[in-house]
PDB file of C-alpha atoms in Angstrom:
ATOM      1  CA  UNK A   1     109.812 134.758  71.852  1.00 48.00           C
ATOM      2  CA  UNK A   2     106.859 133.977  69.490  1.00 53.00           C
ATOM      3  CA  UNK A   3     108.257 130.403  68.986  1.00 55.00           C
ATOM      4  CA  UNK A   4     108.483 129.948  72.776  1.00 59.00           C
ATOM      5  CA  UNK A   5     104.941 131.036  73.187  1.00 66.00           C
ATOM      6  CA  UNK A   6     103.845 128.699  70.434  1.00 77.00           C
ATOM      7  CA  UNK A   7     105.695 125.791  72.119  1.00 80.00           C
ATOM      8  CA  UNK A   8     104.128 126.548  75.526  1.00 79.00           C
ATOM      9  CA  UNK A   9     100.688 126.803  73.918  1.00 80.00           C
ATOM     10  CA  UNK A  10     101.163 123.367  72.162  1.00 81.00           C
ATOM     11  CA  UNK A  11     102.359 121.797  75.554  1.00 81.00           C
ATOM     12  CA  UNK A  12      99.291 123.338  77.313  1.00 79.00           C
ATOM     13  CA  UNK A  13      96.950 121.866  74.679  1.00 80.00           C
ATOM     14  CA  UNK A  14      98.490 118.440  74.805  1.00 84.00           C
ATOM     15  CA  UNK A  15      98.316 118.473  78.603  1.00 81.00           C
ATOM     16  CA  UNK A  16      94.670 119.512  78.475  1.00 82.00           C
ATOM     17  CA  UNK A  17      93.886 116.766  75.992  1.00 82.00           C
ATOM     18  CA  UNK A  18      95.535 114.168  78.166  1.00 87.00           C
ATOM     19  CA  UNK A  19      93.752 115.273  81.239  1.00 86.00           C
ATOM     20  CA  UNK A  20      90.509 115.271  79.355  1.00 84.00           C
ATOM     21  CA  UNK A  21      91.037 111.628  78.316  1.00 85.00           C
ATOM     22  CA  UNK A  22      91.833 110.725  81.977  1.00 84.00           C
ATOM     23  CA  UNK A  23      88.675 112.514  83.093  1.00 83.00           C
ATOM     24  CA  UNK A  24      86.555 110.722  80.569  1.00 78.00           C
ATOM     25  CA  UNK A  25      87.933 107.364  81.816  1.00 77.00           C
ATOM     26  CA  UNK A  26      87.229 108.172  85.417  1.00 76.00           C
ATOM     27  CA  UNK A  27      83.821 109.410  84.601  1.00 75.00           C
ATOM     28  CA  UNK A  28      82.986 106.295  82.698  1.00 79.00           C
ATOM     29  CA  UNK A  29      84.083 104.123  85.728  1.00 71.00           C
ATOM     30  CA  UNK A  30      81.991 106.294  88.037  1.00 73.00           C
ATOM     31  CA  UNK A  31      78.969 105.882  85.831  1.00 77.00           C
ATOM     32  CA  UNK A  32      79.394 102.018  85.780  1.00 79.00           C
ATOM     33  CA  UNK A  33      79.936 101.859  89.540  1.00 68.00           C
ATOM     34  CA  UNK A  34      76.303 102.168  90.707  1.00 77.00           C
ATOM     35  CA  UNK A  35      75.929  99.141  93.015  1.00 76.00           C
ATOM     36  CA  UNK A  36      75.894  99.615  96.789  1.00 89.00           C
ATOM     37  CA  UNK A  37      76.889  96.817  99.061  1.00 95.00           C
ATOM     38  CA  UNK A  38      78.945  96.025 102.177  1.00 97.00           C
ATOM     39  CA  UNK A  39      82.566  95.849 101.203  1.00 98.00           C
ATOM     40  CA  UNK A  40      85.078  93.327 102.425  1.00 98.00           C
ATOM     41  CA  UNK A  41      88.484  95.027 102.603  1.00 98.00           C
ATOM     42  CA  UNK A  42      91.709  93.098 103.234  1.00 98.00           C
ATOM     43  CA  UNK A  43      94.856  94.957 104.217  1.00 98.00           C
ATOM     44  CA  UNK A  44      97.627  92.424 104.121  1.00 98.00           C
ATOM     45  CA  UNK A  45     101.392  92.176 103.377  1.00 97.00           C
ATOM     46  CA  UNK A  46     104.604  92.496 105.476  1.00 95.00           C
ATOM     47  CA  UNK A  47     104.817  96.190 105.557  1.00 95.00           C
ATOM     48  CA  UNK A  48     103.875  98.638 108.434  1.00 93.00           C
ATOM     49  CA  UNK A  49     100.566 100.514 108.400  1.00 93.00           C
ATOM     50  CA  UNK A  50      97.835  97.840 107.856  1.00 96.00           C
ATOM     51  CA  UNK A  51      96.078  98.314 111.231  1.00 94.00           C
ATOM     52  CA  UNK A  52      96.631 102.117 111.014  1.00 94.00           C
ATOM     53  CA  UNK A  53      94.993 102.202 107.627  1.00 96.00           C
ATOM     54  CA  UNK A  54      92.106 100.140 109.079  1.00 97.00           C
ATOM     55  CA  UNK A  55      91.540 102.411 111.931  1.00 97.00           C
ATOM     56  CA  UNK A  56      91.554 105.374 109.613  1.00 96.00           C
ATOM     57  CA  UNK A  57      88.620 103.894 107.921  1.00 98.00           C
ATOM     58  CA  UNK A  58      86.901 103.367 111.268  1.00 98.00           C
ATOM     59  CA  UNK A  59      87.514 107.066 112.024  1.00 97.00           C
ATOM     60  CA  UNK A  60      85.971 108.021 108.732  1.00 97.00           C
ATOM     61  CA  UNK A  61      82.917 105.887 109.459  1.00 98.00           C
ATOM     62  CA  UNK A  62      82.403 107.437 112.847  1.00 97.00           C
ATOM     63  CA  UNK A  63      82.820 110.918 111.186  1.00 97.00           C
ATOM     64  CA  UNK A  64      79.897 110.136 109.027  1.00 97.00           C
ATOM     65  CA  UNK A  65      77.758 109.095 111.970  1.00 97.00           C
ATOM     66  CA  UNK A  66      78.199 105.378 111.245  1.00 98.00           C
ATOM     67  CA  UNK A  67      78.222 102.680 113.926  1.00 98.00           C
ATOM     68  CA  UNK A  68      81.540 100.778 114.084  1.00 98.00           C
ATOM     69  CA  UNK A  69      83.026  97.905 116.068  1.00 98.00           C
ATOM     70  CA  UNK A  70      86.610  96.527 116.283  1.00 97.00           C
ATOM     71  CA  UNK A  71      87.840  93.123 117.318  1.00 96.00           C
ATOM     72  CA  UNK A  72      91.559  92.970 118.122  1.00 94.00           C
ATOM     73  CA  UNK A  73      93.434  89.815 117.821  1.00 91.00           C
ATOM     74  CA  UNK A  74      97.164  89.383 118.787  1.00 82.00           C
ATOM     75  CA  UNK A  75      97.741  93.021 120.097  1.00 65.00           C
ATOM     76  CA  UNK A  76      95.377  92.892 122.894  1.00 56.00           C
ATOM     77  CA  UNK A  77      97.896  93.573 125.755  1.00 61.00           C
ATOM     78  CA  UNK A  78      99.387  96.632 124.218  1.00 66.00           C
ATOM     79  CA  UNK A  79      98.211 100.202 124.978  1.00 74.00           C
ATOM     80  CA  UNK A  80      96.362 101.310 121.826  1.00 84.00           C
ATOM     81  CA  UNK A  81      95.876 104.922 121.112  1.00 87.00           C
ATOM     82  CA  UNK A  82      93.253 104.291 118.542  1.00 91.00           C
ATOM     83  CA  UNK A  83      91.261 102.221 121.047  1.00 91.00           C
ATOM     84  CA  UNK A  84      91.441 104.995 123.587  1.00 90.00           C
ATOM     85  CA  UNK A  85      90.188 107.473 121.172  1.00 93.00           C
ATOM     86  CA  UNK A  86      87.481 105.448 119.448  1.00 95.00           C
ATOM     87  CA  UNK A  87      85.974 103.963 122.614  1.00 93.00           C
ATOM     88  CA  UNK A  88      85.355 107.511 123.609  1.00 93.00           C
ATOM     89  CA  UNK A  89      83.509 108.018 120.362  1.00 94.00           C
ATOM     90  CA  UNK A  90      81.303 105.081 121.016  1.00 96.00           C
ATOM     91  CA  UNK A  91      83.118 102.292 119.102  1.00 97.00           C
ATOM     92  CA  UNK A  92      82.627  98.928 120.523  1.00 96.00           C
ATOM     93  CA  UNK A  93      85.892  97.008 121.150  1.00 95.00           C
ATOM     94  CA  UNK A  94      86.498  93.324 121.779  1.00 93.00           C
ATOM     95  CA  UNK A  95      90.096  92.460 122.661  1.00 91.00           C
ATOM     96  CA  UNK A  96      91.549  88.980 122.578  1.00 87.00           C
ATOM     97  CA  UNK A  97      94.087  90.137 125.255  1.00 72.00           C
ATOM     98  CA  UNK A  98      96.614  87.260 125.256  1.00 64.00           C
ATOM     99  CA  UNK A  99      99.259  89.294 123.335  1.00 57.00           C
ATOM    100  CA  UNK A 100     101.647  87.951 120.810  1.00 54.00           C
ATOM    101  CA  UNK A 101     101.800  84.107 120.515  1.00 55.00           C
ATOM    102  CA  UNK A 102     105.522  84.080 120.999  1.00 53.00           C
ATOM    103  CA  UNK A 103     104.979  85.639 124.457  1.00 55.00           C
ATOM    104  CA  UNK A 104     102.421  83.107 125.650  1.00 57.00           C
ATOM    105  CA  UNK A 105     103.921  80.078 123.971  1.00 65.00           C
ATOM    106  CA  UNK A 106     100.695  78.295 124.911  1.00 76.00           C
ATOM    107  CA  UNK A 107      98.718  76.989 122.018  1.00 82.00           C
ATOM    108  CA  UNK A 108      95.811  75.797 124.013  1.00 85.00           C
ATOM    109  CA  UNK A 109      95.374  79.161 125.769  1.00 84.00           C
ATOM    110  CA  UNK A 110      95.826  81.113 122.485  1.00 85.00           C
ATOM    111  CA  UNK A 111      93.254  78.922 120.669  1.00 89.00           C
ATOM    112  CA  UNK A 112      90.739  79.334 123.448  1.00 89.00           C
ATOM    113  CA  UNK A 113      91.248  83.140 123.416  1.00 88.00           C
ATOM    114  CA  UNK A 114      90.929  83.236 119.659  1.00 91.00           C
ATOM    115  CA  UNK A 115      87.689  81.281 119.633  1.00 93.00           C
ATOM    116  CA  UNK A 116      86.226  83.583 122.355  1.00 92.00           C
ATOM    117  CA  UNK A 117      87.132  86.544 120.361  1.00 94.00           C
ATOM    118  CA  UNK A 118      85.623  85.036 117.226  1.00 96.00           C
ATOM    119  CA  UNK A 119      82.372  84.291 119.069  1.00 96.00           C
ATOM    120  CA  UNK A 120      82.106  87.936 119.755  1.00 96.00           C
ATOM    121  CA  UNK A 121      82.952  88.633 116.127  1.00 98.00           C
ATOM    122  CA  UNK A 122      80.171  86.357 114.914  1.00 98.00           C
ATOM    123  CA  UNK A 123      77.700  88.317 116.867  1.00 98.00           C
ATOM    124  CA  UNK A 124      78.905  91.525 115.395  1.00 98.00           C
ATOM    125  CA  UNK A 125      78.722  90.086 111.831  1.00 98.00           C
ATOM    126  CA  UNK A 126      75.003  89.292 112.419  1.00 98.00           C
ATOM    127  CA  UNK A 127      74.149  92.795 113.812  1.00 98.00           C
ATOM    128  CA  UNK A 128      72.466  94.868 111.091  1.00 97.00           C
ATOM    129  CA  UNK A 129      72.832  98.047 113.233  1.00 98.00           C
ATOM    130  CA  UNK A 130      76.712  97.990 112.926  1.00 98.00           C
ATOM    131  CA  UNK A 131      77.885  99.543 109.631  1.00 98.00           C
ATOM    132  CA  UNK A 132      81.518  98.647 109.901  1.00 98.00           C
ATOM    133  CA  UNK A 133      83.478  95.866 111.626  1.00 98.00           C
ATOM    134  CA  UNK A 134      87.266  95.862 111.765  1.00 98.00           C
ATOM    135  CA  UNK A 135      88.930  92.578 112.448  1.00 98.00           C
ATOM    136  CA  UNK A 136      92.523  93.556 113.368  1.00 96.00           C
ATOM    137  CA  UNK A 137      95.088  90.883 112.876  1.00 94.00           C
ATOM    138  CA  UNK A 138      92.477  88.282 112.080  1.00 97.00           C
ATOM    139  CA  UNK A 139      94.800  86.701 109.458  1.00 97.00           C
ATOM    140  CA  UNK A 140      97.122  85.206 112.103  1.00 94.00           C
ATOM    141  CA  UNK A 141      94.320  83.307 113.744  1.00 94.00           C
ATOM    142  CA  UNK A 142      93.718  81.460 110.484  1.00 96.00           C
ATOM    143  CA  UNK A 143      97.416  81.046 109.650  1.00 93.00           C
ATOM    144  CA  UNK A 144      98.155  79.443 113.131  1.00 91.00           C
ATOM    145  CA  UNK A 145      95.020  77.347 112.812  1.00 92.00           C
ATOM    146  CA  UNK A 146      93.391  78.816 115.970  1.00 93.00           C
ATOM    147  CA  UNK A 147      90.333  79.393 113.769  1.00 95.00           C
ATOM    148  CA  UNK A 148      89.039  77.238 110.990  1.00 97.00           C
ATOM    149  CA  UNK A 149      88.995  79.232 107.777  1.00 98.00           C
ATOM    150  CA  UNK A 150      85.652  77.706 106.785  1.00 98.00           C
ATOM    151  CA  UNK A 151      83.983  79.178 109.925  1.00 98.00           C
ATOM    152  CA  UNK A 152      85.560  82.573 109.120  1.00 98.00           C
ATOM    153  CA  UNK A 153      84.370  82.521 105.508  1.00 98.00           C
ATOM    154  CA  UNK A 154      80.836  81.446 106.485  1.00 98.00           C
ATOM    155  CA  UNK A 155      80.396  84.344 108.912  1.00 98.00           C
ATOM    156  CA  UNK A 156      81.786  86.886 106.402  1.00 98.00           C
ATOM    157  CA  UNK A 157      79.593  85.670 103.655  1.00 98.00           C
ATOM    158  CA  UNK A 158      76.410  85.766 105.763  1.00 98.00           C
ATOM    159  CA  UNK A 159      76.864  89.125 107.286  1.00 98.00           C
ATOM    160  CA  UNK A 160      74.250  91.830 106.687  1.00 98.00           C
ATOM    161  CA  UNK A 161      74.279  92.975 103.003  1.00 97.00           C
ATOM    162  CA  UNK A 162      75.345  96.615 103.712  1.00 97.00           C
ATOM    163  CA  UNK A 163      77.883  95.863 106.432  1.00 98.00           C
ATOM    164  CA  UNK A 164      81.523  96.700 105.737  1.00 98.00           C
ATOM    165  CA  UNK A 165      84.268  94.548 107.089  1.00 98.00           C
ATOM    166  CA  UNK A 166      88.045  95.308 107.309  1.00 98.00           C
ATOM    167  CA  UNK A 167      90.506  92.327 107.852  1.00 98.00           C
ATOM    168  CA  UNK A 168      94.095  93.168 108.595  1.00 98.00           C
ATOM    169  CA  UNK A 169      97.326  91.071 109.049  1.00 96.00           C
ATOM    170  CA  UNK A 170     100.046  89.430 107.156  1.00 96.00           C
ATOM    171  CA  UNK A 171      99.700  86.354 105.005  1.00 96.00           C
ATOM    172  CA  UNK A 172      95.930  86.495 104.400  1.00 98.00           C
ATOM    173  CA  UNK A 173      94.521  83.070 103.574  1.00 98.00           C
ATOM    174  CA  UNK A 174      93.624  82.783  99.865  1.00 98.00           C
ATOM    175  CA  UNK A 175      90.028  82.010 100.581  1.00 98.00           C
ATOM    176  CA  UNK A 176      89.581  85.334 102.342  1.00 98.00           C
ATOM    177  CA  UNK A 177      91.408  87.164  99.673  1.00 98.00           C
ATOM    178  CA  UNK A 178      89.211  85.517  97.013  1.00 98.00           C
ATOM    179  CA  UNK A 179      86.041  86.576  98.873  1.00 98.00           C
ATOM    180  CA  UNK A 180      87.214  90.155  99.414  1.00 98.00           C
ATOM    181  CA  UNK A 181      86.102  93.041  97.354  1.00 98.00           C
ATOM    182  CA  UNK A 182      89.217  95.099  97.717  1.00 98.00           C
ATOM    183  CA  UNK A 183      92.692  93.831  98.722  1.00 98.00           C
ATOM    184  CA  UNK A 184      95.622  96.057  99.426  1.00 97.00           C
ATOM    185  CA  UNK A 185      99.144  94.609 100.080  1.00 97.00           C
ATOM    186  CA  UNK A 186     101.536  96.761 102.072  1.00 95.00           C
ATOM    187  CA  UNK A 187     105.177  95.981 101.329  1.00 94.00           C
ATOM    188  CA  UNK A 188     108.248  96.979 103.403  1.00 88.00           C
ATOM    189  CA  UNK A 189     111.017  99.072 102.000  1.00 91.00           C
ATOM    190  CA  UNK A 190     112.636 100.126 105.290  1.00 91.00           C
ATOM    191  CA  UNK A 191     111.479  99.740 108.937  1.00 85.00           C
ATOM    192  CA  UNK A 192     112.956 101.687 111.888  1.00 85.00           C
ATOM    193  CA  UNK A 193     112.704  98.602 114.163  1.00 78.00           C
ATOM    194  CA  UNK A 194     115.191  96.712 111.961  1.00 81.00           C
ATOM    195  CA  UNK A 195     117.590  99.603 112.574  1.00 82.00           C
ATOM    196  CA  UNK A 196     117.168  99.118 116.401  1.00 89.00           C
ATOM    197  CA  UNK A 197     114.663 101.883 116.966  1.00 85.00           C
ATOM    198  CA  UNK A 198     112.053 100.879 119.513  1.00 88.00           C
ATOM    199  CA  UNK A 199     108.220 101.091 118.967  1.00 82.00           C
ATOM    200  CA  UNK A 200     107.044 104.392 120.296  1.00 86.00           C
ATOM    201  CA  UNK A 201     103.619 105.414 121.713  1.00 80.00           C
ATOM    202  CA  UNK A 202     101.750 107.947 119.581  1.00 82.00           C
ATOM    203  CA  UNK A 203     103.463 106.730 116.429  1.00 86.00           C
ATOM    204  CA  UNK A 204     103.735 102.959 116.414  1.00 79.00           C
ATOM    205  CA  UNK A 205     100.813 102.218 118.679  1.00 76.00           C
TER     206      UNK A 205
END
């Protein structure tokens, strides 16, 4: 029994020592991270949850009394629970509204819609009163060459210094990734849709 207690005590001391080292490392990082600036966050990858994560950050901003705006590319024709909720909380939305490109099959129409949505985006990215701008599915507009990446980069670089921006979508252009402060890549393991399960309101959109 004494031996067991001694072993438990040793384990407890080792655990405490490990946690103390972790705490010291975290504290050192916190001490170094003193700069405040607008963050460019990219949420990319082929997995589900990129837009959902972005909207979660918008909700967080609104909860702190911040002013947020959202531009939705690609998904404009779908009902959107997040939009319904956040518009009621004063979040400004601009919706491209043409739906998925494989539905329209009209490059000229899609390009015109993308440019119109980007013009609204550029105004938001010049507005110092807006704390957070979410550009949902923007990556596709660059991948499909509906928007010139140089134009996108210029607007992102020249936005107000304290304005945060979230870019979501698959296959984010390397120039945007390089400019970003934080990049998270969501990778798929399993997806219900691949098993024949339809997208459902309140969970998928």
